[in-house]
Coordinates of C-alpha atoms and ligand atoms in Angstrom, one line a residue:
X1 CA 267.9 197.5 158.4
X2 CA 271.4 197.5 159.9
X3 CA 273.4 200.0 158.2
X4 CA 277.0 197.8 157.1
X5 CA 280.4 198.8 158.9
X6 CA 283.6 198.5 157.9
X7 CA 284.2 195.8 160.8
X8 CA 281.4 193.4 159.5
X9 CA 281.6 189.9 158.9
X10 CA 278.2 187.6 157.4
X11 CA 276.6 185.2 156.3
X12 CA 276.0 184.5 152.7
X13 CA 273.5 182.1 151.3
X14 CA 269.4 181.6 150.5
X15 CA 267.1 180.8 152.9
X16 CA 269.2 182.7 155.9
X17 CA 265.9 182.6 158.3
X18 CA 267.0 179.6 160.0
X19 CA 270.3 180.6 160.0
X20 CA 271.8 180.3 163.6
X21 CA 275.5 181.7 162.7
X22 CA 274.8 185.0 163.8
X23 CA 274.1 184.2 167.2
X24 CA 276.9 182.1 167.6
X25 CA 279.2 184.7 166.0
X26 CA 278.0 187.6 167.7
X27 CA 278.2 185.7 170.8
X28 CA 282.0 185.2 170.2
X29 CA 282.4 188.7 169.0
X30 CA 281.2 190.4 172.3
X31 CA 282.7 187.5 174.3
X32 CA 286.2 188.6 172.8
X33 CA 285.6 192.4 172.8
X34 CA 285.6 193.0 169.3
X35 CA 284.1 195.9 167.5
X36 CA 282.5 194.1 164.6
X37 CA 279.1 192.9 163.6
X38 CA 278.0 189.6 162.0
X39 CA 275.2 189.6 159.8
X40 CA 273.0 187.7 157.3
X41 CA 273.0 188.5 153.7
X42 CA 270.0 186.7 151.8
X43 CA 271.3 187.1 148.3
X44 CA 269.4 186.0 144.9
X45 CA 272.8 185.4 143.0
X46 CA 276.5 186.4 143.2
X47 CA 277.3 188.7 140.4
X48 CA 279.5 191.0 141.4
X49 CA 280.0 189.7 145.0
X50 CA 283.9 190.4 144.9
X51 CA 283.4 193.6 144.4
X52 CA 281.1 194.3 147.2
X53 CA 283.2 192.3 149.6
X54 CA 285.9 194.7 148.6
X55 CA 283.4 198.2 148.7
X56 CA 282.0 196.8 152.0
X57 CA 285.0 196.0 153.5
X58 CA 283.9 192.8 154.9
X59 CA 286.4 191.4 156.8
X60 CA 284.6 187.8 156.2
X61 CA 282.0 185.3 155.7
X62 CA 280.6 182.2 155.9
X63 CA 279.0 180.8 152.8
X64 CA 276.1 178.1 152.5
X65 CA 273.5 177.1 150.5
X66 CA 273.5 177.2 147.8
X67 CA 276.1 179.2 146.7
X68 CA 279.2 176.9 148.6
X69 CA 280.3 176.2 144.8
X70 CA 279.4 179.2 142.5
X71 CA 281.7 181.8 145.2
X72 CA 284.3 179.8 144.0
X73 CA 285.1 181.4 140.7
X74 CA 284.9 185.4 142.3
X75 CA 288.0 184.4 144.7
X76 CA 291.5 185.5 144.8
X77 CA 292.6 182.0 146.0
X78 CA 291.5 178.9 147.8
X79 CA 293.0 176.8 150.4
X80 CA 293.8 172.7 149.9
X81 CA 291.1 171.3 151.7
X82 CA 288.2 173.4 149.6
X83 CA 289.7 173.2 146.6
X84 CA 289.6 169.3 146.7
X85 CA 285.8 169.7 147.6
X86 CA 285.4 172.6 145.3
X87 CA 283.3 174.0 148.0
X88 CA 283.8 177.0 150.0
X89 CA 282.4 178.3 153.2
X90 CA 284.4 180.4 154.6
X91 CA 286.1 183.8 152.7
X92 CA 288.5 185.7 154.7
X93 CA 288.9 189.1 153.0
X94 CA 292.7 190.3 153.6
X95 CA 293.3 193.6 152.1
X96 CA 290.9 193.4 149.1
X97 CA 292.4 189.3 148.5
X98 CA 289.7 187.2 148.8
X99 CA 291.1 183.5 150.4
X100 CA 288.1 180.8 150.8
X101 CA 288.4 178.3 152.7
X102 CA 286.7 174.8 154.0
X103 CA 285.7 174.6 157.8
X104 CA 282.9 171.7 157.2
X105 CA 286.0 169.1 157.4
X106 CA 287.0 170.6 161.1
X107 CA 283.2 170.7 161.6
X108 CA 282.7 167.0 161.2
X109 CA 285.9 166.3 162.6
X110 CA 284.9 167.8 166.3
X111 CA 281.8 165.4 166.0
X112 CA 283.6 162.9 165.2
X113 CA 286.3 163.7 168.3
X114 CA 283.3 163.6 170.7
X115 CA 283.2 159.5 170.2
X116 CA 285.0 157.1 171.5
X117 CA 288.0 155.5 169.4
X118 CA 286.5 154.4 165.8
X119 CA 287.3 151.1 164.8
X120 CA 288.8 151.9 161.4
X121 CA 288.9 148.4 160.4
X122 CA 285.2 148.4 159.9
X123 CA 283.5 150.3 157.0
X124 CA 281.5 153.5 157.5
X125 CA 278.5 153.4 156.0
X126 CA 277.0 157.4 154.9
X127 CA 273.7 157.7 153.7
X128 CA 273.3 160.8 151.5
X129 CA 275.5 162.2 148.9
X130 CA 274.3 165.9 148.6
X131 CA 276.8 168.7 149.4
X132 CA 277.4 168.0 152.9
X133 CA 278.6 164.5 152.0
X134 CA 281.8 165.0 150.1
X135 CA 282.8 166.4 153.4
X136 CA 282.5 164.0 155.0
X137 CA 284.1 161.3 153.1
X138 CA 287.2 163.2 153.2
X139 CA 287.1 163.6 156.8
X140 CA 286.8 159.5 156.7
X141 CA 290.0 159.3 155.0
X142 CA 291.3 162.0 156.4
X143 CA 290.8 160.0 159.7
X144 CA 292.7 156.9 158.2
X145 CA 289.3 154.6 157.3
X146 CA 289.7 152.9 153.8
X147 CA 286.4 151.7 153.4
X148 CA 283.4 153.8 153.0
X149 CA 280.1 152.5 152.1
X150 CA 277.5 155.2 150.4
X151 CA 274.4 155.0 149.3
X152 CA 271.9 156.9 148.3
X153 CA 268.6 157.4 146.3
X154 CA 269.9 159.3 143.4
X155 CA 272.7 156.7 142.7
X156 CA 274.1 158.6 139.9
X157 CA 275.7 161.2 142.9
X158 CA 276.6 158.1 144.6
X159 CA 278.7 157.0 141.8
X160 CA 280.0 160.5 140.9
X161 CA 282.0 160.5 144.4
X162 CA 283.2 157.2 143.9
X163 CA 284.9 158.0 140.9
X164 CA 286.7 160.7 143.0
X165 CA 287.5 158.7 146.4
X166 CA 289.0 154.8 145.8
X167 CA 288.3 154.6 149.1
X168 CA 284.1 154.6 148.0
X169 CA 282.1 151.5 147.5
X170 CA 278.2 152.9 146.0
X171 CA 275.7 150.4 147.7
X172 CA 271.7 150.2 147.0
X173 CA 269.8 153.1 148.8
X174 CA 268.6 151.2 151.7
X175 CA 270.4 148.6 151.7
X176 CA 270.0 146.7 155.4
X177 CA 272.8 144.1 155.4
X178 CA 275.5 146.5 155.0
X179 CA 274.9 148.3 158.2
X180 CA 275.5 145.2 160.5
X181 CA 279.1 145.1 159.3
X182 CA 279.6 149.3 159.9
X183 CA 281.9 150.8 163.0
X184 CA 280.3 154.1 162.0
X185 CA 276.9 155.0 160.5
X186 CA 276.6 158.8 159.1
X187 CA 273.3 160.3 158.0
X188 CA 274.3 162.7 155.2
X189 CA 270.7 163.3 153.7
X190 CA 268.2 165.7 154.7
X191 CA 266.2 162.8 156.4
X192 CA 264.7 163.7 159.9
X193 CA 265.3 167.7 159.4
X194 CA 262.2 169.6 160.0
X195 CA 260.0 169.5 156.9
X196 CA 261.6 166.3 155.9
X197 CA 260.3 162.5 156.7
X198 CA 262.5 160.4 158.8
X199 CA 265.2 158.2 157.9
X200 CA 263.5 154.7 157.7
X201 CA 266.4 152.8 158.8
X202 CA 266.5 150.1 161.8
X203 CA 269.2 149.7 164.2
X204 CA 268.2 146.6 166.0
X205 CA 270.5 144.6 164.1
X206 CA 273.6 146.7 163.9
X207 CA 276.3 145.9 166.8
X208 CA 276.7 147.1 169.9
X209 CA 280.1 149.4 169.0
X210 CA 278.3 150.6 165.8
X211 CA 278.8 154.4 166.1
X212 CA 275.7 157.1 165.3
X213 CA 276.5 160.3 163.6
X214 CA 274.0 162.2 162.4
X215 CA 274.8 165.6 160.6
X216 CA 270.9 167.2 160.7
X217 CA 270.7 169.4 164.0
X218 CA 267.3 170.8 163.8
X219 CA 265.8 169.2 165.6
X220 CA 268.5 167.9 167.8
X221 CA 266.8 164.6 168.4
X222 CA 266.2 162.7 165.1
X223 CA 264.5 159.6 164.4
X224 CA 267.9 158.0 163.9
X225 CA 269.1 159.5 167.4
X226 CA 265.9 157.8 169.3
X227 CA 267.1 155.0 167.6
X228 CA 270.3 155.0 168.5
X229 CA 269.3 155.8 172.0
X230 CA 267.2 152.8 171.9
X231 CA 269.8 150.4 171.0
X232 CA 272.3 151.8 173.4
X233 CA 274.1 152.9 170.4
X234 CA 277.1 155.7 171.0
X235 CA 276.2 158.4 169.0
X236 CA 276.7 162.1 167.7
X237 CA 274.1 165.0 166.8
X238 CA 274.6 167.7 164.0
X239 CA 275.6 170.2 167.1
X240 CA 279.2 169.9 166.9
X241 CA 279.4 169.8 163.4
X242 CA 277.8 172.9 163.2
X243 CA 279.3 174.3 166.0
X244 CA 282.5 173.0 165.2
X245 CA 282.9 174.6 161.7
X246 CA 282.0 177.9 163.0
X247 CA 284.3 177.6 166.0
X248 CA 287.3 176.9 162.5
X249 CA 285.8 180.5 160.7
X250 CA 286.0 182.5 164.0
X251 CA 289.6 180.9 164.2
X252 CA 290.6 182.4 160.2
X253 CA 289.1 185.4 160.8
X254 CA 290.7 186.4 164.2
X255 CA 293.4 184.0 165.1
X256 CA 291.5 183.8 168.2
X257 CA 290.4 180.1 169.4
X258 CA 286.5 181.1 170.6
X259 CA 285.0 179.2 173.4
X260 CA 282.0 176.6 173.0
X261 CA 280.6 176.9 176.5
X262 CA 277.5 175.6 177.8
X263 CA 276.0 179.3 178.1
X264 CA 276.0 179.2 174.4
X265 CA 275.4 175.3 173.2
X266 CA 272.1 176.0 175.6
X267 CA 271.5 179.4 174.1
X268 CA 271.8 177.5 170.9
X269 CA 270.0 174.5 171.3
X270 CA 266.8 176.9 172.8
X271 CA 266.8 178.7 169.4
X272 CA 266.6 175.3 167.7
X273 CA 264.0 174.2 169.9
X274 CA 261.9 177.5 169.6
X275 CA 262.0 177.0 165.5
Ligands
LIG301 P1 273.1 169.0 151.6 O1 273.9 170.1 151.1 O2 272.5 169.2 153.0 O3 273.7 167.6 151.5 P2 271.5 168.4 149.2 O4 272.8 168.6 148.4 O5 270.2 168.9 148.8 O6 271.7 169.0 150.7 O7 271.4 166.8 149.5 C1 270.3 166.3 150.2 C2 270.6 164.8 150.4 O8 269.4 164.2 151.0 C3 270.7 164.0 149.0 O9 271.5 162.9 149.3 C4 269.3 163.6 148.7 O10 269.2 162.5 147.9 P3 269.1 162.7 146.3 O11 270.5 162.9 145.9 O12 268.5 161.4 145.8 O13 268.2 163.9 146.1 C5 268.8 163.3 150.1 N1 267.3 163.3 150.2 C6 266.6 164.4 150.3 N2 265.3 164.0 150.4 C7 265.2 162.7 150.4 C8 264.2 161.7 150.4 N3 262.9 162.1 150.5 N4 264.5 160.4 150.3 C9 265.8 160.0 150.2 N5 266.9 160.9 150.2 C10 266.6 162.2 150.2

């Protein structure tokens, strides 16, 4: 096992095996000439976490599933954007004061950037309303669109974020109708990750400056993708997302802007393929 430096930064969540943020920020690290390492910490639960933060010295992390919530309560303070989510996954450790912050927003934001202009007149329609989704609503609106379409299978979660975004409009999981009228279709579940079935949506229908973004990035090429290849739809993968949010952490940890090159999106997308 690595023994744990002062200049360390990590990853905290359960399963970490997949994980592919240490690459990415160990890439940046060397790239930059920085004495630090990044590394995976596969905890069971948080007690205490502040306090070995603080013991450790760790100069950051990033936080994920499933603890984006629970860190919540063991930090010093929180920034706007993740204490609207209440999610946080990103800690910046300055002096023993613990900040978290919210880097999925930027994440989804980069996607989003990689499209041609959005037509915010037409509805987005997301499918999914786990954890990632909340984020991704409040990129929507955050981006000017007023109407949102969500669905999904569990519409109790549906109806939850609709209570919290006027902006929201819960439709039945499924529904077909709706996505002809979307300028943007998001795929917010876990459908089409490895492990998972695929989404069993259609995009024959939808029209030709319908926008694809799927947030799932392993594998790079979902079911939804081929269909939106198929239908010579514009479209997104999970890649910049993911790339994107750790591009914002590397940012609040260093003030240093770290560059997304194709040495590492191909370094990257091998390790997803290899999976
Ligand atoms: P994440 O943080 O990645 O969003 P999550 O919070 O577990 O993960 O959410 C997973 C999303 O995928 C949820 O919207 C979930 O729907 P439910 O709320 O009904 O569970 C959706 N999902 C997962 N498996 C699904 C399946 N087989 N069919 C439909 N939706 C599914």
């Amino acid at each position: 096992m690595k023994t744990i430096k002062y200049n360390t930064l990590g990853i905290l969540g359960k399963p970490l095996r997949q994980s592919l943020s240490p690459t990415l920020h160990n890439y940046w690290i060397n790239q930059n000439k920085l004495e630090y390492d990044y590394c995976k910490f596969e905890l069971e639960c948080l007690d205490n976490i502040d306090k070995s933060i603080r013991k450790l010295r760790l100069k950051g992390l990033n936080v994920t599933i499933p603890f984006k919530k629970e860190i919540i309560k063991y930090l010093d303070e929180i920034d706007k954007t993740a204490q609207k989510l209440q999610a946080v996954n990103t800690i910046k450790n300055n002096d023993g004061i613990l900040k978290g912050y919210n880097t999925d927003v930027s994440g989804f934001i980069s996607g989003l950037n990689s499209l041609n202009k959005l037509n915010k007149e037409k509805p987005a329609v997301i499918l999914g309303a786990g954890g990632a989704c909340e984020s991704v609503i409040y990129s929507l609106i955050r981006k000017g669109l007023k109407h949102i379409f969500l669905m999904n299978r569990t519409v109790e979660k549906a109806k939850l974020l609709k209570k919290k975004y006027k902006e929201v409009t819960v439709i039945k999981w499924l529904e077909k109708d709706i996505l002809q009228l979307a300028g943007l279709i998001v795929n917010c579940t876990s459908l089409g990750m490895v492990g998972y079935p695929s989404l069993p949506i259609s995009l024959k229908k939808v029209s030709k400056d319908t926008k694809i973004y799927d947030i799932v990035y392993n594998p790079l090429e979902t079911r939804l993708i081929r269909e939106a290849k198929k239908n010579k739809l514009e479209y997104v993968t999970g890649l910049p997302m993911f790339l994107g949010q750790a591009k914002k952490s590397f940012e609040i940890w260093f003030g240093i802007t770290p560059k997304i090159n194709n040495y590492i999106i191909s370094k990257i997308k091998k390790k997803i393929e290899n999976k």
